[in-house]
Short mmCIF file of C-alpha atoms and ligand atoms in Angstrom, two decimals:
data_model
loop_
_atom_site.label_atom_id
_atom_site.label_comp_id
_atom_site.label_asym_id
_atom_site.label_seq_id
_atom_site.Cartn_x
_atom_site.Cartn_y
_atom_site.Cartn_z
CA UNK A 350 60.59 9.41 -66.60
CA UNK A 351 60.40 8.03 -62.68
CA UNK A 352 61.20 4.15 -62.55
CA UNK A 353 57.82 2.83 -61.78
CA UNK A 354 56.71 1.73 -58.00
CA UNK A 355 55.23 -1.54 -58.41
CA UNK A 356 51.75 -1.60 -56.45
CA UNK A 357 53.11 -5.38 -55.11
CA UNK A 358 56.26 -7.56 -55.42
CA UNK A 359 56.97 -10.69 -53.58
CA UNK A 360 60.27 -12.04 -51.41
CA UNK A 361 60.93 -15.25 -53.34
CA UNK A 362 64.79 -15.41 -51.55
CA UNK A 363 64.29 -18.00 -48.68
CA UNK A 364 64.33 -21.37 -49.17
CA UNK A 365 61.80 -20.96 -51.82
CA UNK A 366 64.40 -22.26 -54.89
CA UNK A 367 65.45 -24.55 -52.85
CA UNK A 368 61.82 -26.67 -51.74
CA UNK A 369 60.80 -26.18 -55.30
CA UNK A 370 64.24 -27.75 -56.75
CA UNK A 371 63.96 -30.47 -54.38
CA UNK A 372 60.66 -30.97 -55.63
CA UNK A 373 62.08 -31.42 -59.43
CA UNK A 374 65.02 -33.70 -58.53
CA UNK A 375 62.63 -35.94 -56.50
CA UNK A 376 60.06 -35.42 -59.38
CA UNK A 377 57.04 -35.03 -56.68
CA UNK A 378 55.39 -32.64 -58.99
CA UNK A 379 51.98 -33.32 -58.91
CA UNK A 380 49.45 -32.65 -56.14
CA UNK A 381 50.90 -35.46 -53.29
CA UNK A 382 54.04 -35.43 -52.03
CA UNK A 383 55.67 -34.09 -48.47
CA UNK A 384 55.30 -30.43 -49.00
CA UNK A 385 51.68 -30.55 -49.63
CA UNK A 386 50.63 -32.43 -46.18
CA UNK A 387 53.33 -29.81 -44.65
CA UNK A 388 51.57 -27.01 -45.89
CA UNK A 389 48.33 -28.20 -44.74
CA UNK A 390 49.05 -28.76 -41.50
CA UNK A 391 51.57 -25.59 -41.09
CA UNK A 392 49.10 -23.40 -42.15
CA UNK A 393 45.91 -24.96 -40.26
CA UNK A 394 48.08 -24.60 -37.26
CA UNK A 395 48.94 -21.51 -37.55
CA UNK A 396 45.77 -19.99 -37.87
CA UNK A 397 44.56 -22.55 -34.95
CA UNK A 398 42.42 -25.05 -37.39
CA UNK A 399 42.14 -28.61 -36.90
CA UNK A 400 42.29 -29.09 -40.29
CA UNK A 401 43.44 -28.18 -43.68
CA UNK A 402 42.93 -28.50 -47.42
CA UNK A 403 45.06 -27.27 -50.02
CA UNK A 404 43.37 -26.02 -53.56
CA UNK A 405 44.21 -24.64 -56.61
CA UNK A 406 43.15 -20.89 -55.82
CA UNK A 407 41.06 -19.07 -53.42
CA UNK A 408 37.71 -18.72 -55.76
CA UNK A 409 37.68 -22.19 -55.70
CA UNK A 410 37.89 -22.09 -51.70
CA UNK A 411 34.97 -20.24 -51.59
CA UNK A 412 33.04 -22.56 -54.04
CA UNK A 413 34.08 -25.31 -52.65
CA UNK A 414 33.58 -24.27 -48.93
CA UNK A 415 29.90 -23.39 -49.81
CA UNK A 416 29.05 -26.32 -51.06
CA UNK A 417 30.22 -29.09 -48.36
CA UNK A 418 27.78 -27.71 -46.44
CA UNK A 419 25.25 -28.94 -48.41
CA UNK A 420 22.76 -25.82 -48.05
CA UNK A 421 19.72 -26.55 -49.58
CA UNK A 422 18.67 -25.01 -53.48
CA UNK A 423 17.83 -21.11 -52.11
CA UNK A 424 19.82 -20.29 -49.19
CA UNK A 425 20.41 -17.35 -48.44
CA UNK A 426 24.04 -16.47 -47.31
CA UNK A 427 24.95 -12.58 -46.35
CA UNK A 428 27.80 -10.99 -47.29
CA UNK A 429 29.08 -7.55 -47.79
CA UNK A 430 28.72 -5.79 -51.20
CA UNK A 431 32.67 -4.86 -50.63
CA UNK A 432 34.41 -7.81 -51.86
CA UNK A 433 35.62 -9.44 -54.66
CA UNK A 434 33.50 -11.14 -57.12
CA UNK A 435 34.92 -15.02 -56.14
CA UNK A 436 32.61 -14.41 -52.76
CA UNK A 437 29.48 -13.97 -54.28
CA UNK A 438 30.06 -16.39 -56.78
CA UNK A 439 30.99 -19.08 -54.80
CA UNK A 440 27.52 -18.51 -52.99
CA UNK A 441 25.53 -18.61 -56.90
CA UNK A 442 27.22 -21.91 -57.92
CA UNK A 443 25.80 -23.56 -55.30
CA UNK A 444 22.24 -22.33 -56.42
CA UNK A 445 22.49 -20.51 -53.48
CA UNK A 446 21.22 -16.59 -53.06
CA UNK A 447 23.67 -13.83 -51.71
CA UNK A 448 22.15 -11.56 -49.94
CA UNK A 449 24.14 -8.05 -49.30
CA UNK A 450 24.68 -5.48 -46.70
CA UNK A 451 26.88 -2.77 -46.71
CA UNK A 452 30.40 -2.76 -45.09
CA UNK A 453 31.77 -0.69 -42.14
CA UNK A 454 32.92 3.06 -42.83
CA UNK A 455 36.24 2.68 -40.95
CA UNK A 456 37.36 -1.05 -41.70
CA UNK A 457 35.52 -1.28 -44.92
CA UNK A 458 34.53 -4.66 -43.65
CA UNK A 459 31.04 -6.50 -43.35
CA UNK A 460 29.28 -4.26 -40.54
CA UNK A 461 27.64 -6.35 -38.48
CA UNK A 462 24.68 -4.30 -37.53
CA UNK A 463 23.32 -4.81 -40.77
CA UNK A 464 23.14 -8.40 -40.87
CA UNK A 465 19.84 -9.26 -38.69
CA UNK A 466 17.10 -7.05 -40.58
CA UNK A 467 18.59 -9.26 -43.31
CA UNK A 468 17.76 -12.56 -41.21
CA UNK A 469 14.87 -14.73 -43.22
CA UNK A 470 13.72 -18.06 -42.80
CA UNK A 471 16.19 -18.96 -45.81
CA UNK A 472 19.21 -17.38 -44.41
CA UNK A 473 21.81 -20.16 -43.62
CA UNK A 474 25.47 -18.63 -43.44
CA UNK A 475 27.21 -15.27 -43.08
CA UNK A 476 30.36 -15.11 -45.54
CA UNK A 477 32.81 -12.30 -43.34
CA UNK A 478 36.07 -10.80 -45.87
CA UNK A 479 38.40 -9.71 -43.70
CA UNK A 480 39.55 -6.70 -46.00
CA UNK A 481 43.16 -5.06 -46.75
CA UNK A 482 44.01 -7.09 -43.61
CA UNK A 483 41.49 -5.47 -40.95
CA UNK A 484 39.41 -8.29 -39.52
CA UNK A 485 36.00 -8.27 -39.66
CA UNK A 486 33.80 -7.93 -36.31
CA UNK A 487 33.79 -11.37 -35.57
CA UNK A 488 32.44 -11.19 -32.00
CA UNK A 489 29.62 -9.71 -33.11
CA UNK A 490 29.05 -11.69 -36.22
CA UNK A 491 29.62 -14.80 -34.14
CA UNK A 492 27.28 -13.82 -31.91
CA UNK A 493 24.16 -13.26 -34.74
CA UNK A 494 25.44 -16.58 -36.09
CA UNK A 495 24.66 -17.83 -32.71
CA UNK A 496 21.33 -16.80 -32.11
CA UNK A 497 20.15 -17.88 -35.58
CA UNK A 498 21.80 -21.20 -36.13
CA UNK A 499 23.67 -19.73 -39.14
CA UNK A 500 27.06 -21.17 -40.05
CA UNK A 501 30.14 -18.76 -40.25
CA UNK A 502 32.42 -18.90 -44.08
CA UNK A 503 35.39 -16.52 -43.22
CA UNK A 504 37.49 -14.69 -46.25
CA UNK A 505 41.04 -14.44 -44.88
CA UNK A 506 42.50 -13.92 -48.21
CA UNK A 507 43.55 -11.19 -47.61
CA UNK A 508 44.71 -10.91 -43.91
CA UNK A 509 46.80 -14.02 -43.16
CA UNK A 510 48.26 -13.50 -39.66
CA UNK A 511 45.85 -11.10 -39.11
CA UNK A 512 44.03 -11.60 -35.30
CA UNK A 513 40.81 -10.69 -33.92
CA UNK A 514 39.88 -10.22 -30.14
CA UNK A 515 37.01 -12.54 -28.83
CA UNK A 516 34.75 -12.41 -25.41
CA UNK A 517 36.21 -8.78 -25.60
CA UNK A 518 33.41 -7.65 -22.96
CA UNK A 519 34.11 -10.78 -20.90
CA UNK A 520 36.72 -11.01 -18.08
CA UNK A 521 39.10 -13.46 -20.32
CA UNK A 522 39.40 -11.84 -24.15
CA UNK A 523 41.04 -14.18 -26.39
CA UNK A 524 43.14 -13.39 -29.55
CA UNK A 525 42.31 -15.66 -32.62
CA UNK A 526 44.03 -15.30 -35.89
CA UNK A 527 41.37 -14.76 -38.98
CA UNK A 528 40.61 -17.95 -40.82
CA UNK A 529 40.34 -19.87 -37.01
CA UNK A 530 36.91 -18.49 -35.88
CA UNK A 531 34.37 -19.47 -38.75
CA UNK A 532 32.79 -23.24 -39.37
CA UNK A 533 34.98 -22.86 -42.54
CA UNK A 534 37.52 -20.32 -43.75
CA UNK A 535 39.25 -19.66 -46.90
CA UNK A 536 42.58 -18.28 -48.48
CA UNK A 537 44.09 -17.49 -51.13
CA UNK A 538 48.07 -17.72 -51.60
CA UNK A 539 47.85 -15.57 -55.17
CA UNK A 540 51.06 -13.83 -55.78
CA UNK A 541 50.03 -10.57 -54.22
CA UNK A 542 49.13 -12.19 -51.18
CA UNK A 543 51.14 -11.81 -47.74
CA UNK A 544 52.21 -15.51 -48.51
CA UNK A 545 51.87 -17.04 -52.00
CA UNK A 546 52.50 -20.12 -53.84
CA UNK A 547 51.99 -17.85 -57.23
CA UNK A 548 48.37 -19.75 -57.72
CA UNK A 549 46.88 -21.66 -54.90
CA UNK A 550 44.32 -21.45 -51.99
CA UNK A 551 43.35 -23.54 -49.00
CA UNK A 552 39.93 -24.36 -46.75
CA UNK A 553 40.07 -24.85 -43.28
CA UNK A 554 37.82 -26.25 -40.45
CA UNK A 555 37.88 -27.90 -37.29
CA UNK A 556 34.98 -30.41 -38.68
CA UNK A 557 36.41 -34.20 -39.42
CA UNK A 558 33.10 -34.24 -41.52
CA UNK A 559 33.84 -31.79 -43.37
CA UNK A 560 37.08 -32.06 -43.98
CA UNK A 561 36.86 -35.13 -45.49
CA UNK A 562 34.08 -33.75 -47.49
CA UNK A 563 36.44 -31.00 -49.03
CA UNK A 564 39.18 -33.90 -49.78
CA UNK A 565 36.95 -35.45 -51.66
CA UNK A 566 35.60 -32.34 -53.53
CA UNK A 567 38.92 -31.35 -54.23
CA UNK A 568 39.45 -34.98 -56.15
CA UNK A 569 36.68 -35.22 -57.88
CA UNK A 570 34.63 -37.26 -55.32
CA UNK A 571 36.43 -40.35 -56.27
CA UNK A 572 34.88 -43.28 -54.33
CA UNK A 573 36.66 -44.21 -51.24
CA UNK A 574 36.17 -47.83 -51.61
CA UNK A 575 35.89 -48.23 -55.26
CA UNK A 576 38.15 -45.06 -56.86
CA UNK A 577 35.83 -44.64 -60.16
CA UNK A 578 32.58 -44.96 -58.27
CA UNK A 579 31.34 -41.71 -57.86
CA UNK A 580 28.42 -40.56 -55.48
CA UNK A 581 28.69 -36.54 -56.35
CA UNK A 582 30.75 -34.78 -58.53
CA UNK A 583 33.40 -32.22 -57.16
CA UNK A 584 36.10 -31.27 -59.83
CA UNK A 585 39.72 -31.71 -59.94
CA UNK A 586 40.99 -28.38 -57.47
CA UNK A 587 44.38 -29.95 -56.43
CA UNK A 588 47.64 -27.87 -55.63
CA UNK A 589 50.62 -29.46 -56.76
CA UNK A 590 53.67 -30.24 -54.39
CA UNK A 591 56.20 -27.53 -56.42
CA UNK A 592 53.53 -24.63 -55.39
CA UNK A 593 53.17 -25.88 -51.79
CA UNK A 594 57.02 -26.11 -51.47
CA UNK A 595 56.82 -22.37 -52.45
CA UNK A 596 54.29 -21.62 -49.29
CA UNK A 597 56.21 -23.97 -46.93
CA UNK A 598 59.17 -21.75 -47.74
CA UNK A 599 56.98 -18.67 -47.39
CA UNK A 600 55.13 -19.47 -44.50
CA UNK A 601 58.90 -19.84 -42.71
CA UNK A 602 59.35 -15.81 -42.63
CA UNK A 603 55.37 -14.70 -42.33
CA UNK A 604 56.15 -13.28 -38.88
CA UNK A 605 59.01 -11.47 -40.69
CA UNK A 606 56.55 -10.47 -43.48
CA UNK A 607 53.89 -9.19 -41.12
CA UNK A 608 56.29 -6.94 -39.24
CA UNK A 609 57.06 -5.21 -42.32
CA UNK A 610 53.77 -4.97 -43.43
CA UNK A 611 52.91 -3.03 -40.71
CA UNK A 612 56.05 -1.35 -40.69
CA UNK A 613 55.38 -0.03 -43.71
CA UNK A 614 51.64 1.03 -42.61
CA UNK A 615 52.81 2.99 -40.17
CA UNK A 616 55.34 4.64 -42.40
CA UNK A 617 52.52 5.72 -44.70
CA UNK A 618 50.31 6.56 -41.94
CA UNK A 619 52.85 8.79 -40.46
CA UNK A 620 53.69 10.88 -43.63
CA UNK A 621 49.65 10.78 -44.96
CA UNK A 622 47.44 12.00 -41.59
CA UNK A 623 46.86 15.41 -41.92
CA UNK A 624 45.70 15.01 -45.73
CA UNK A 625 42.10 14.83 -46.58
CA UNK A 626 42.44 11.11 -46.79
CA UNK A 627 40.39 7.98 -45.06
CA UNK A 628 43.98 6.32 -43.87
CA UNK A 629 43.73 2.11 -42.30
CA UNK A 630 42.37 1.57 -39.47
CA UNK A 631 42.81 -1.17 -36.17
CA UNK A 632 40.44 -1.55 -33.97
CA UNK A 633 41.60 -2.10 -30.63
CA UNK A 634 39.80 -5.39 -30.64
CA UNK A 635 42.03 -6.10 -33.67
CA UNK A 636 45.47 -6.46 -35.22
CA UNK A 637 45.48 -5.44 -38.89
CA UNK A 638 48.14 -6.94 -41.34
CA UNK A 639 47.67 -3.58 -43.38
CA UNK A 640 47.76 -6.50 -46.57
CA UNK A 641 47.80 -3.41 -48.77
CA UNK A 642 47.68 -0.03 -47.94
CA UNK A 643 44.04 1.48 -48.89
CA UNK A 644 43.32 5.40 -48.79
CA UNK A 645 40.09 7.17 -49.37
CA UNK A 646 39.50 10.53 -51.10
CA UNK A 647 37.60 12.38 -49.30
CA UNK A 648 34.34 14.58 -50.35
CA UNK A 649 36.23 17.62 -50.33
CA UNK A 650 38.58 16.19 -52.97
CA UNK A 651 37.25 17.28 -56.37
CA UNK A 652 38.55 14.23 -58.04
CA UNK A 653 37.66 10.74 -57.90
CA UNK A 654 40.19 7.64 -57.50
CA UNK A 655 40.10 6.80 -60.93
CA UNK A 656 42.09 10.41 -62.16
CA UNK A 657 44.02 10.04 -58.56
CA UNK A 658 45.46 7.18 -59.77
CA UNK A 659 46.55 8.31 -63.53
CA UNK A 660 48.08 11.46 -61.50
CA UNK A 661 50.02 8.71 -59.10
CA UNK A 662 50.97 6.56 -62.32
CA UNK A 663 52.13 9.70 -63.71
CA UNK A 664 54.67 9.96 -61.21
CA UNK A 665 55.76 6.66 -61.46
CA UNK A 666 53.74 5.20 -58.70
CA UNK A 667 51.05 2.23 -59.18
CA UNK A 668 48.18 1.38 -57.75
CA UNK A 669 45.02 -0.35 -57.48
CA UNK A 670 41.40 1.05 -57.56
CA UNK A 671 39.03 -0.31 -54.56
CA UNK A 672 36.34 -3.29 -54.89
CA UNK A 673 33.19 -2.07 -57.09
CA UNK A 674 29.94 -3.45 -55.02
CA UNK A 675 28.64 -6.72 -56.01
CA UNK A 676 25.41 -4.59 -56.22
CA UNK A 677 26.47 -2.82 -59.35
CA UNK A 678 27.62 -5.63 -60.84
CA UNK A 679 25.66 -5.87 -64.69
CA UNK A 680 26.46 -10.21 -64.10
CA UNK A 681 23.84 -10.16 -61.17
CA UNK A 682 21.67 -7.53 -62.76
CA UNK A 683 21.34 -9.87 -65.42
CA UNK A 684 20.18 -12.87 -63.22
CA UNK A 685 18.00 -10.25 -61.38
CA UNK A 686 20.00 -9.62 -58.32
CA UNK A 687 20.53 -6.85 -56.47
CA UNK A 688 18.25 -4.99 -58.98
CA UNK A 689 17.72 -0.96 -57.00
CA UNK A 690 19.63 -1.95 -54.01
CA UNK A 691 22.00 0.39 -52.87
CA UNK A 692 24.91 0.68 -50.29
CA UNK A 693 26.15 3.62 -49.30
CA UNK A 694 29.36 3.56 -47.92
CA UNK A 695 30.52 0.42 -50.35
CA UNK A 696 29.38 3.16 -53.39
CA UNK A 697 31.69 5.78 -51.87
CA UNK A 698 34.75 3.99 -51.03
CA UNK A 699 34.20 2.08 -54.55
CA UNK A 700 34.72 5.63 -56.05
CA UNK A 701 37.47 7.33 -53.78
CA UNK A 702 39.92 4.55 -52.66
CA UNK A 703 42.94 2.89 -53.87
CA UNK A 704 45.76 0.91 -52.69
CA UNK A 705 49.06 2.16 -52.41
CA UNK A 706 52.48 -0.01 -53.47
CA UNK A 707 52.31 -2.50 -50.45
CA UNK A 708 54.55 -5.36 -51.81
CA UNK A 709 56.95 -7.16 -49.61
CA UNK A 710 60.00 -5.78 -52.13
CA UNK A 711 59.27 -1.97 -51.86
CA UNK A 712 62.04 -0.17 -50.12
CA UNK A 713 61.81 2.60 -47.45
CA UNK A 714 62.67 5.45 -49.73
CA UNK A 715 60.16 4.00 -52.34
CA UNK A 716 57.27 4.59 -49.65
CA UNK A 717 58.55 8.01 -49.09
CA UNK A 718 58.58 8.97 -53.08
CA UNK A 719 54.84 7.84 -52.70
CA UNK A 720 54.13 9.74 -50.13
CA UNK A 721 55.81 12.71 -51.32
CA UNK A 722 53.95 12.08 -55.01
CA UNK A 723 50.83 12.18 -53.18
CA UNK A 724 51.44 15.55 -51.27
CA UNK A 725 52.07 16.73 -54.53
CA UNK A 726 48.92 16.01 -56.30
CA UNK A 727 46.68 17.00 -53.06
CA UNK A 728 48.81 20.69 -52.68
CA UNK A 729 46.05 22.34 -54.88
CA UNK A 730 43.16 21.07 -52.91
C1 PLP B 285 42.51 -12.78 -53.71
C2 PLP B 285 41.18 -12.97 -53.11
C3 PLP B 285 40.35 -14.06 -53.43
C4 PLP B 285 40.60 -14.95 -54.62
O1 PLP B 285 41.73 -15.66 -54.60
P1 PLP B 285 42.35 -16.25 -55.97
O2 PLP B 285 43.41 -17.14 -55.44
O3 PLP B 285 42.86 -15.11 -56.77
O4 PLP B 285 41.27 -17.00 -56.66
C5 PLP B 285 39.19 -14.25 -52.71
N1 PLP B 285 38.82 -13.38 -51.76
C6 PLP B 285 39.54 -12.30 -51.46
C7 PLP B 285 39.05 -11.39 -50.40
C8 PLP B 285 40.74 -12.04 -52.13
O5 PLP B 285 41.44 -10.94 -51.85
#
């Protein structure tokens, strides 16, 4: 039997213990308290927000950052079929309609050409996922946004740190980090995240408006004048101090984290070209995080992710299957979305990639046995 590669394990050994004890001994437990404003403000600074707001997970950051905005009953808001369910979601509980279009070949991300023969009167917002840590094309979405007075919900669950060039045709490009270009953006800090408080999430936005919008959301839209008069009803989506003592401690060492996330990407890259494998890729208008290291079987390959990964797990190594399309999902079939719509490249990868072990705990040599497990398996082929 191998010892088993775990597809992600955090770094807990900062000052994590130590925020969270302090935390105990003061008995600030519950969702106010020093290291939640901290966390807020650390984090909207470092992704260059005015503001942020601290929730209990990142599904409710998407819920919650669809409806401050207030669209009216039938918007439509595009997104890419690639993503996880919380997106699309988020976009239906707000009586709201996503509408889909199919995601890049080479960053698996929302491809922007799509999005204007999608356009309606309806359309109000584009909802960007910056996935596996490859930023989405935000100077073009930005620019459609633009021109058709849409509003901009970014997904940087999965890329914190990540950064994105802007006015890259322009004499002055900019860098921006994901989660500080959209009206709102959202993240989750889930324990497979590149920074985690175990469960939590936070919205960001440079709008006073609606910031104070997404306070009160958070707590369910307790009056400001009189507490238990309520003008709308939000929910209780609070993260509690103990959790955001865990991210301050985090968010000390993300620079740290980052490095060897993309450390580790170019390990993998470096052992993996040559195979019949879709590897990462950065753009050169962008600087991937390489959150977790996706591959992509390629047609030649006469097996499909699914038995890929029961060979891998065989040899001790885990791993994750790829996003299935919100367009074959049998939840929106059943509220008669997405009904005969198809996407393409979202189908394939959906089929033929996987993540690789990616976790901040895996080791050098643990990167090399995957390597070597996948040479292994492909040697027939
Ligand atoms: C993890 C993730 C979420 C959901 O976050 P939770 O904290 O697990 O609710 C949303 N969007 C993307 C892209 C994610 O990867």
């Amino acid at each position: 039997m191998y010892a088993l590669i775990p597809v992600n394990e955090p770094l807990l050994n900062g000052n994590e213990l130590d925020y969270v004890t302090q935390c105990i001994k003061t008995t600030w437990i519950s969702s106010s308290g020093a290291f939640i404003e901290r966390f807020e403000k650390e984090w909207a600074r470092y992704c260059g927000m005015k503001h942020g707001i601290a929730v209990c997970n990142g599904t409710v950051a998407l819920d919650m950052a669809v409806a401050v905005f207030d669209f009216p009953e039938g918007s439509e808001i595009i997104l890419s079929s690639f993503t996880i369910i919380s997106c699309a979601q988020a976009v239906v509980n707000n009586e709201c309609v996503p509408v889909l279009v199919d995601c890049s070949p080479d960053t698996w991300c929302l491809d922007p050409g799509q999005v204007a023969d999608k356009i309606t009167e309806k359309t109000v917002a584009i909802m960007p996922v910056h996935i596996y840590g490859h930023p989405a094309d935000m100077e073009k979405i930005l620019r459609i946004a633009n021109r058709y007075h849409l509003k901009v919900i970014e997904d940087a669950a999965e890329s914190h740190g990540a950064e994105v060039q802007l006015g890259r045709d322009t004499q002055c490009p900019s860098w921006k980090r994901c989660g500080g270009v959209g009206d709102a953006s959202c993240f989750s800090f889930f324990a497979n995240k590149i920074i985690t408080t175990g469960e939590g999430g936070m919205v960001l936005t440079n709008s006073d408006e609606l910031a104070m919008k997404l306070r009160r959301h958070r707590n369910l839209y307790f009056g400001q004048h009189q507490k238990f008069l309520h003008e709308k009803l939000g929910g209780n989506y609070r993260l509690t101090n103990v959790q955001a003592a865990m991210g301050c401690a985090q968010l000390e060492r993300i620079e740290q984290f980052i490095t060897r996330k993309r450390q580790m990407a170019h390990r993998y890259t470096k052992q993996l070209s040559g195979l019949p494998l879709a590897l990462p890729a950065e753009k050169k208008w962008a600087k991937n995080v390489y959150w977790m290291y996706g591959v992509v079987l390629e047609d030649a390959i006469p097996i499909d992710a699914q038995k890929f990964a029961r060979l891998l797990i065989k040899r001790g190594v885990q791993t994750r299957p790829f996003f299935l399309g919100m367009h074959e999902q049998p939840v929106f079939h059943r509220m008669g979305l997405f009904l005969h719509e198809h996407y393409p490249v979202c189908e394939r990868i959906s089929r033929r990639g996987l993540y690789l072990p990616s976790g901040q705990a895996i080791t050098d040599e643990q990167i090399d046995e995957v390597c070597s497990a996948i040479k292994e398996i492909m040697k027939p082929f």
